[in-house]
PDB file of C-alpha atoms in Angstrom:
ATOM      1  CA  UNK A   1     122.624  96.594 147.275  1.00  0.00           C
ATOM      2  CA  UNK A   2     124.133  97.510 144.082  1.00  0.00           C
ATOM      3  CA  UNK A   3     123.663  96.314 140.580  1.00  0.00           C
ATOM      4  CA  UNK A   4     125.768  96.885 137.392  1.00  0.00           C
ATOM      5  CA  UNK A   5     125.537  96.010 133.860  1.00  0.00           C
ATOM      6  CA  UNK A   6     128.237  93.809 131.817  1.00  0.00           C
ATOM      7  CA  UNK A   7     130.466  96.470 129.697  1.00  0.00           C
ATOM      8  CA  UNK A   8     129.429  94.179 126.418  1.00  0.00           C
ATOM      9  CA  UNK A   9     125.838  94.920 127.333  1.00  0.00           C
ATOM     10  CA  UNK A  10     126.608  98.578 127.745  1.00  0.00           C
ATOM     11  CA  UNK A  11     128.712  99.421 124.752  1.00  0.00           C
ATOM     12  CA  UNK A  12     126.102  97.370 122.663  1.00  0.00           C
ATOM     13  CA  UNK A  13     122.970  99.469 124.048  1.00  0.00           C
ATOM     14  CA  UNK A  14     125.371 102.566 123.637  1.00  0.00           C
ATOM     15  CA  UNK A  15     125.655 101.708 119.794  1.00  0.00           C
ATOM     16  CA  UNK A  16     122.028 101.242 119.424  1.00  0.00           C
ATOM     17  CA  UNK A  17     121.438 104.449 121.356  1.00  0.00           C
ATOM     18  CA  UNK A  18     123.615 106.206 118.803  1.00  0.00           C
ATOM     19  CA  UNK A  19     121.845 104.706 115.574  1.00  0.00           C
ATOM     20  CA  UNK A  20     118.297 105.432 116.866  1.00  0.00           C
ATOM     21  CA  UNK A  21     118.462 109.290 115.149  1.00  0.00           C
ATOM     22  CA  UNK A  22     119.375 107.990 112.017  1.00  0.00           C
ATOM     23  CA  UNK A  23     117.337 104.759 111.878  1.00  0.00           C
ATOM     24  CA  UNK A  24     114.254 107.026 112.753  1.00  0.00           C
ATOM     25  CA  UNK A  25     115.473 109.801 110.364  1.00  0.00           C
ATOM     26  CA  UNK A  26     115.462 106.982 107.529  1.00  0.00           C
ATOM     27  CA  UNK A  27     111.979 105.354 108.697  1.00  0.00           C
ATOM     28  CA  UNK A  28     110.527 108.931 108.157  1.00  0.00           C
ATOM     29  CA  UNK A  29     112.202 110.133 105.240  1.00  0.00           C
ATOM     30  CA  UNK A  30     111.285 106.914 103.453  1.00  0.00           C
ATOM     31  CA  UNK A  31     107.412 106.861 104.454  1.00  0.00           C
ATOM     32  CA  UNK A  32     106.637 110.666 103.603  1.00  0.00           C
ATOM     33  CA  UNK A  33     106.107 109.886  99.958  1.00  0.00           C
ATOM     34  CA  UNK A  34     103.440 107.637 100.675  1.00  0.00           C
ATOM     35  CA  UNK A  35     101.330 109.931 102.343  1.00  0.00           C
ATOM     36  CA  UNK A  36     102.623 112.866  99.308  1.00  0.00           C
ATOM     37  CA  UNK A  37     101.259 110.362  96.708  1.00  0.00           C
ATOM     38  CA  UNK A  38      97.912 109.718  98.661  1.00  0.00           C
ATOM     39  CA  UNK A  39      97.608 113.820  99.058  1.00  0.00           C
ATOM     40  CA  UNK A  40      98.242 113.987  95.347  1.00  0.00           C
ATOM     41  CA  UNK A  41      95.415 111.549  94.502  1.00  0.00           C
ATOM     42  CA  UNK A  42      92.786 113.015  97.360  1.00  0.00           C
ATOM     43  CA  UNK A  43      93.423 116.678  95.769  1.00  0.00           C
ATOM     44  CA  UNK A  44      90.386 117.508  94.067  1.00  0.00           C
ATOM     45  CA  UNK A  45      90.905 119.067  90.401  1.00  0.00           C
ATOM     46  CA  UNK A  46      88.986 120.987  88.204  1.00  0.00           C
ATOM     47  CA  UNK A  47      89.951 121.369  84.609  1.00  0.00           C
ATOM     48  CA  UNK A  48      87.331 123.945  83.635  1.00  0.00           C
ATOM     49  CA  UNK A  49      88.849 126.825  85.963  1.00  0.00           C
ATOM     50  CA  UNK A  50      92.320 129.041  85.332  1.00  0.00           C
ATOM     51  CA  UNK A  51      92.520 128.971  89.202  1.00  0.00           C
ATOM     52  CA  UNK A  52      92.296 132.654  88.539  1.00  0.00           C
ATOM     53  CA  UNK A  53      89.986 135.435  90.162  1.00  0.00           C
ATOM     54  CA  UNK A  54      88.078 138.262  89.072  1.00  0.00           C
ATOM     55  CA  UNK A  55      90.422 140.892  89.792  1.00  0.00           C
ATOM     56  CA  UNK A  56      93.410 138.808  88.744  1.00  0.00           C
ATOM     57  CA  UNK A  57      91.745 138.355  85.141  1.00  0.00           C
ATOM     58  CA  UNK A  58      91.097 142.263  85.059  1.00  0.00           C
ATOM     59  CA  UNK A  59      94.515 143.159  85.831  1.00  0.00           C
ATOM     60  CA  UNK A  60      95.482 140.516  82.836  1.00  0.00           C
ATOM     61  CA  UNK A  61      93.231 142.334  80.314  1.00  0.00           C
ATOM     62  CA  UNK A  62      94.784 145.766  81.139  1.00  0.00           C
ATOM     63  CA  UNK A  63      98.439 144.539  81.254  1.00  0.00           C
ATOM     64  CA  UNK A  64      97.585 142.253  77.921  1.00  0.00           C
ATOM     65  CA  UNK A  65      99.424 139.123  79.534  1.00  0.00           C
ATOM     66  CA  UNK A  66      98.281 136.139  80.975  1.00  0.00           C
ATOM     67  CA  UNK A  67      99.060 135.028  84.488  1.00  0.00           C
ATOM     68  CA  UNK A  68      98.950 130.970  85.244  1.00  0.00           C
ATOM     69  CA  UNK A  69      98.540 129.504  88.661  1.00  0.00           C
ATOM     70  CA  UNK A  70      99.666 126.137  89.740  1.00  0.00           C
ATOM     71  CA  UNK A  71      97.157 123.631  90.665  1.00  0.00           C
ATOM     72  CA  UNK A  72      97.475 122.540  94.107  1.00  0.00           C
ATOM     73  CA  UNK A  73      97.874 118.725  92.749  1.00  0.00           C
ATOM     74  CA  UNK A  74     100.803 119.709  91.037  1.00  0.00           C
ATOM     75  CA  UNK A  75     102.656 121.574  93.924  1.00  0.00           C
ATOM     76  CA  UNK A  76     102.928 119.094  96.891  1.00  0.00           C
ATOM     77  CA  UNK A  77     106.239 119.195  98.189  1.00  0.00           C
ATOM     78  CA  UNK A  78     108.119 116.790 100.914  1.00  0.00           C
ATOM     79  CA  UNK A  79     110.943 118.363 103.072  1.00  0.00           C
ATOM     80  CA  UNK A  80     113.892 116.669 104.601  1.00  0.00           C
ATOM     81  CA  UNK A  81     114.020 115.587 108.054  1.00  0.00           C
ATOM     82  CA  UNK A  82     114.362 118.361 110.289  1.00  0.00           C
ATOM     83  CA  UNK A  83     116.076 118.581 113.560  1.00  0.00           C
ATOM     84  CA  UNK A  84     113.075 117.070 115.254  1.00  0.00           C
ATOM     85  CA  UNK A  85     112.759 114.344 113.347  1.00  0.00           C
ATOM     86  CA  UNK A  86     109.821 115.484 111.429  1.00  0.00           C
ATOM     87  CA  UNK A  87     109.326 115.787 107.650  1.00  0.00           C
ATOM     88  CA  UNK A  88     106.656 118.011 106.092  1.00  0.00           C
ATOM     89  CA  UNK A  89     104.361 117.092 103.515  1.00  0.00           C
ATOM     90  CA  UNK A  90     102.461 119.739 101.866  1.00  0.00           C
ATOM     91  CA  UNK A  91     101.659 122.463  99.477  1.00  0.00           C
ATOM     92  CA  UNK A  92     104.414 125.059  98.191  1.00  0.00           C
ATOM     93  CA  UNK A  93     104.834 128.541  98.151  1.00  0.00           C
ATOM     94  CA  UNK A  94     102.504 129.016  95.543  1.00  0.00           C
ATOM     95  CA  UNK A  95      99.168 127.119  96.449  1.00  0.00           C
ATOM     96  CA  UNK A  96      99.568 127.118 100.188  1.00  0.00           C
ATOM     97  CA  UNK A  97      97.300 129.750 100.855  1.00  0.00           C
ATOM     98  CA  UNK A  98      94.703 128.360  99.048  1.00  0.00           C
ATOM     99  CA  UNK A  99      93.934 124.868 100.740  1.00  0.00           C
ATOM    100  CA  UNK A 100      92.428 125.823 103.622  1.00  0.00           C
ATOM    101  CA  UNK A 101      88.921 127.345 101.074  1.00  0.00           C
ATOM    102  CA  UNK A 102      88.735 123.939  99.825  1.00  0.00           C
ATOM    103  CA  UNK A 103      89.543 121.941 102.965  1.00  0.00           C
ATOM    104  CA  UNK A 104      87.598 123.883 105.219  1.00  0.00           C
ATOM    105  CA  UNK A 105      84.983 125.459 103.022  1.00  0.00           C
ATOM    106  CA  UNK A 106      83.716 128.945 102.889  1.00  0.00           C
ATOM    107  CA  UNK A 107      80.436 130.767 103.165  1.00  0.00           C
ATOM    108  CA  UNK A 108      79.577 129.924  99.132  1.00  0.00           C
ATOM    109  CA  UNK A 109      81.552 126.619  99.218  1.00  0.00           C
ATOM    110  CA  UNK A 110      80.801 123.491 100.829  1.00  0.00           C
ATOM    111  CA  UNK A 111      83.914 122.103 102.957  1.00  0.00           C
ATOM    112  CA  UNK A 112      85.604 119.078 100.932  1.00  0.00           C
ATOM    113  CA  UNK A 113      88.073 117.750 103.375  1.00  0.00           C
ATOM    114  CA  UNK A 114      90.616 115.828 101.398  1.00  0.00           C
ATOM    115  CA  UNK A 115      93.661 116.223 103.675  1.00  0.00           C
ATOM    116  CA  UNK A 116      91.991 114.418 106.655  1.00  0.00           C
ATOM    117  CA  UNK A 117      90.790 111.842 104.359  1.00  0.00           C
ATOM    118  CA  UNK A 118      94.282 111.657 102.606  1.00  0.00           C
ATOM    119  CA  UNK A 119      95.516 111.243 106.433  1.00  0.00           C
ATOM    120  CA  UNK A 120      93.053 108.630 107.309  1.00  0.00           C
ATOM    121  CA  UNK A 121      93.602 106.433 104.113  1.00  0.00           C
ATOM    122  CA  UNK A 122      97.144 106.552 104.298  1.00  0.00           C
ATOM    123  CA  UNK A 123      97.985 105.958 107.935  1.00  0.00           C
ATOM    124  CA  UNK A 124      98.293 102.116 107.975  1.00  0.00           C
ATOM    125  CA  UNK A 125     100.655 101.534 104.896  1.00  0.00           C
ATOM    126  CA  UNK A 126     102.695 104.721 106.542  1.00  0.00           C
ATOM    127  CA  UNK A 127     103.059 102.694 110.072  1.00  0.00           C
ATOM    128  CA  UNK A 128     103.882  99.352 108.212  1.00  0.00           C
ATOM    129  CA  UNK A 129     106.693 101.069 106.274  1.00  0.00           C
ATOM    130  CA  UNK A 130     108.077 102.808 109.358  1.00  0.00           C
ATOM    131  CA  UNK A 131     107.920  99.749 111.287  1.00  0.00           C
ATOM    132  CA  UNK A 132     109.391  97.338 108.257  1.00  0.00           C
ATOM    133  CA  UNK A 133     112.300 100.091 107.785  1.00  0.00           C
ATOM    134  CA  UNK A 134     113.223 100.115 111.564  1.00  0.00           C
ATOM    135  CA  UNK A 135     112.974  96.216 111.494  1.00  0.00           C
ATOM    136  CA  UNK A 136     115.531  95.828 108.517  1.00  0.00           C
ATOM    137  CA  UNK A 137     118.025  98.770 109.557  1.00  0.00           C
ATOM    138  CA  UNK A 138     117.821  96.803 113.497  1.00  0.00           C
ATOM    139  CA  UNK A 139     118.307  93.223 111.672  1.00  0.00           C
ATOM    140  CA  UNK A 140     115.064  91.719 113.100  1.00  0.00           C
TER     141      UNK A 140
END
């Protein structure tokens, strides 16, 4: 027994396949700022600290200059869509190395899992945005 699909259906399925990557990239790109905003809202902020450490302050005292450091909240970045359809949302080059101290804690600092909270609280809105973009692109 042999089965075949009408050429018209085959061509429509082929068109849908060609659009799939473009649609999924658009959905991910438009949904990423939702998590970025939630991450910014959840990132702890301390006004009293200059975000430097003892050795840095001593070096500044010797050189006579004042080094300023970005706060993690001010350094959240959203990448473009990569070849695998992923968008990276995270902290920039100046602050990424400090994030795990806050997220996981240290011997002297209690953990504050703000990234996990941001993921949990933005998940539903993120998923609904993705599905709405896909529906609108497919005309559903």
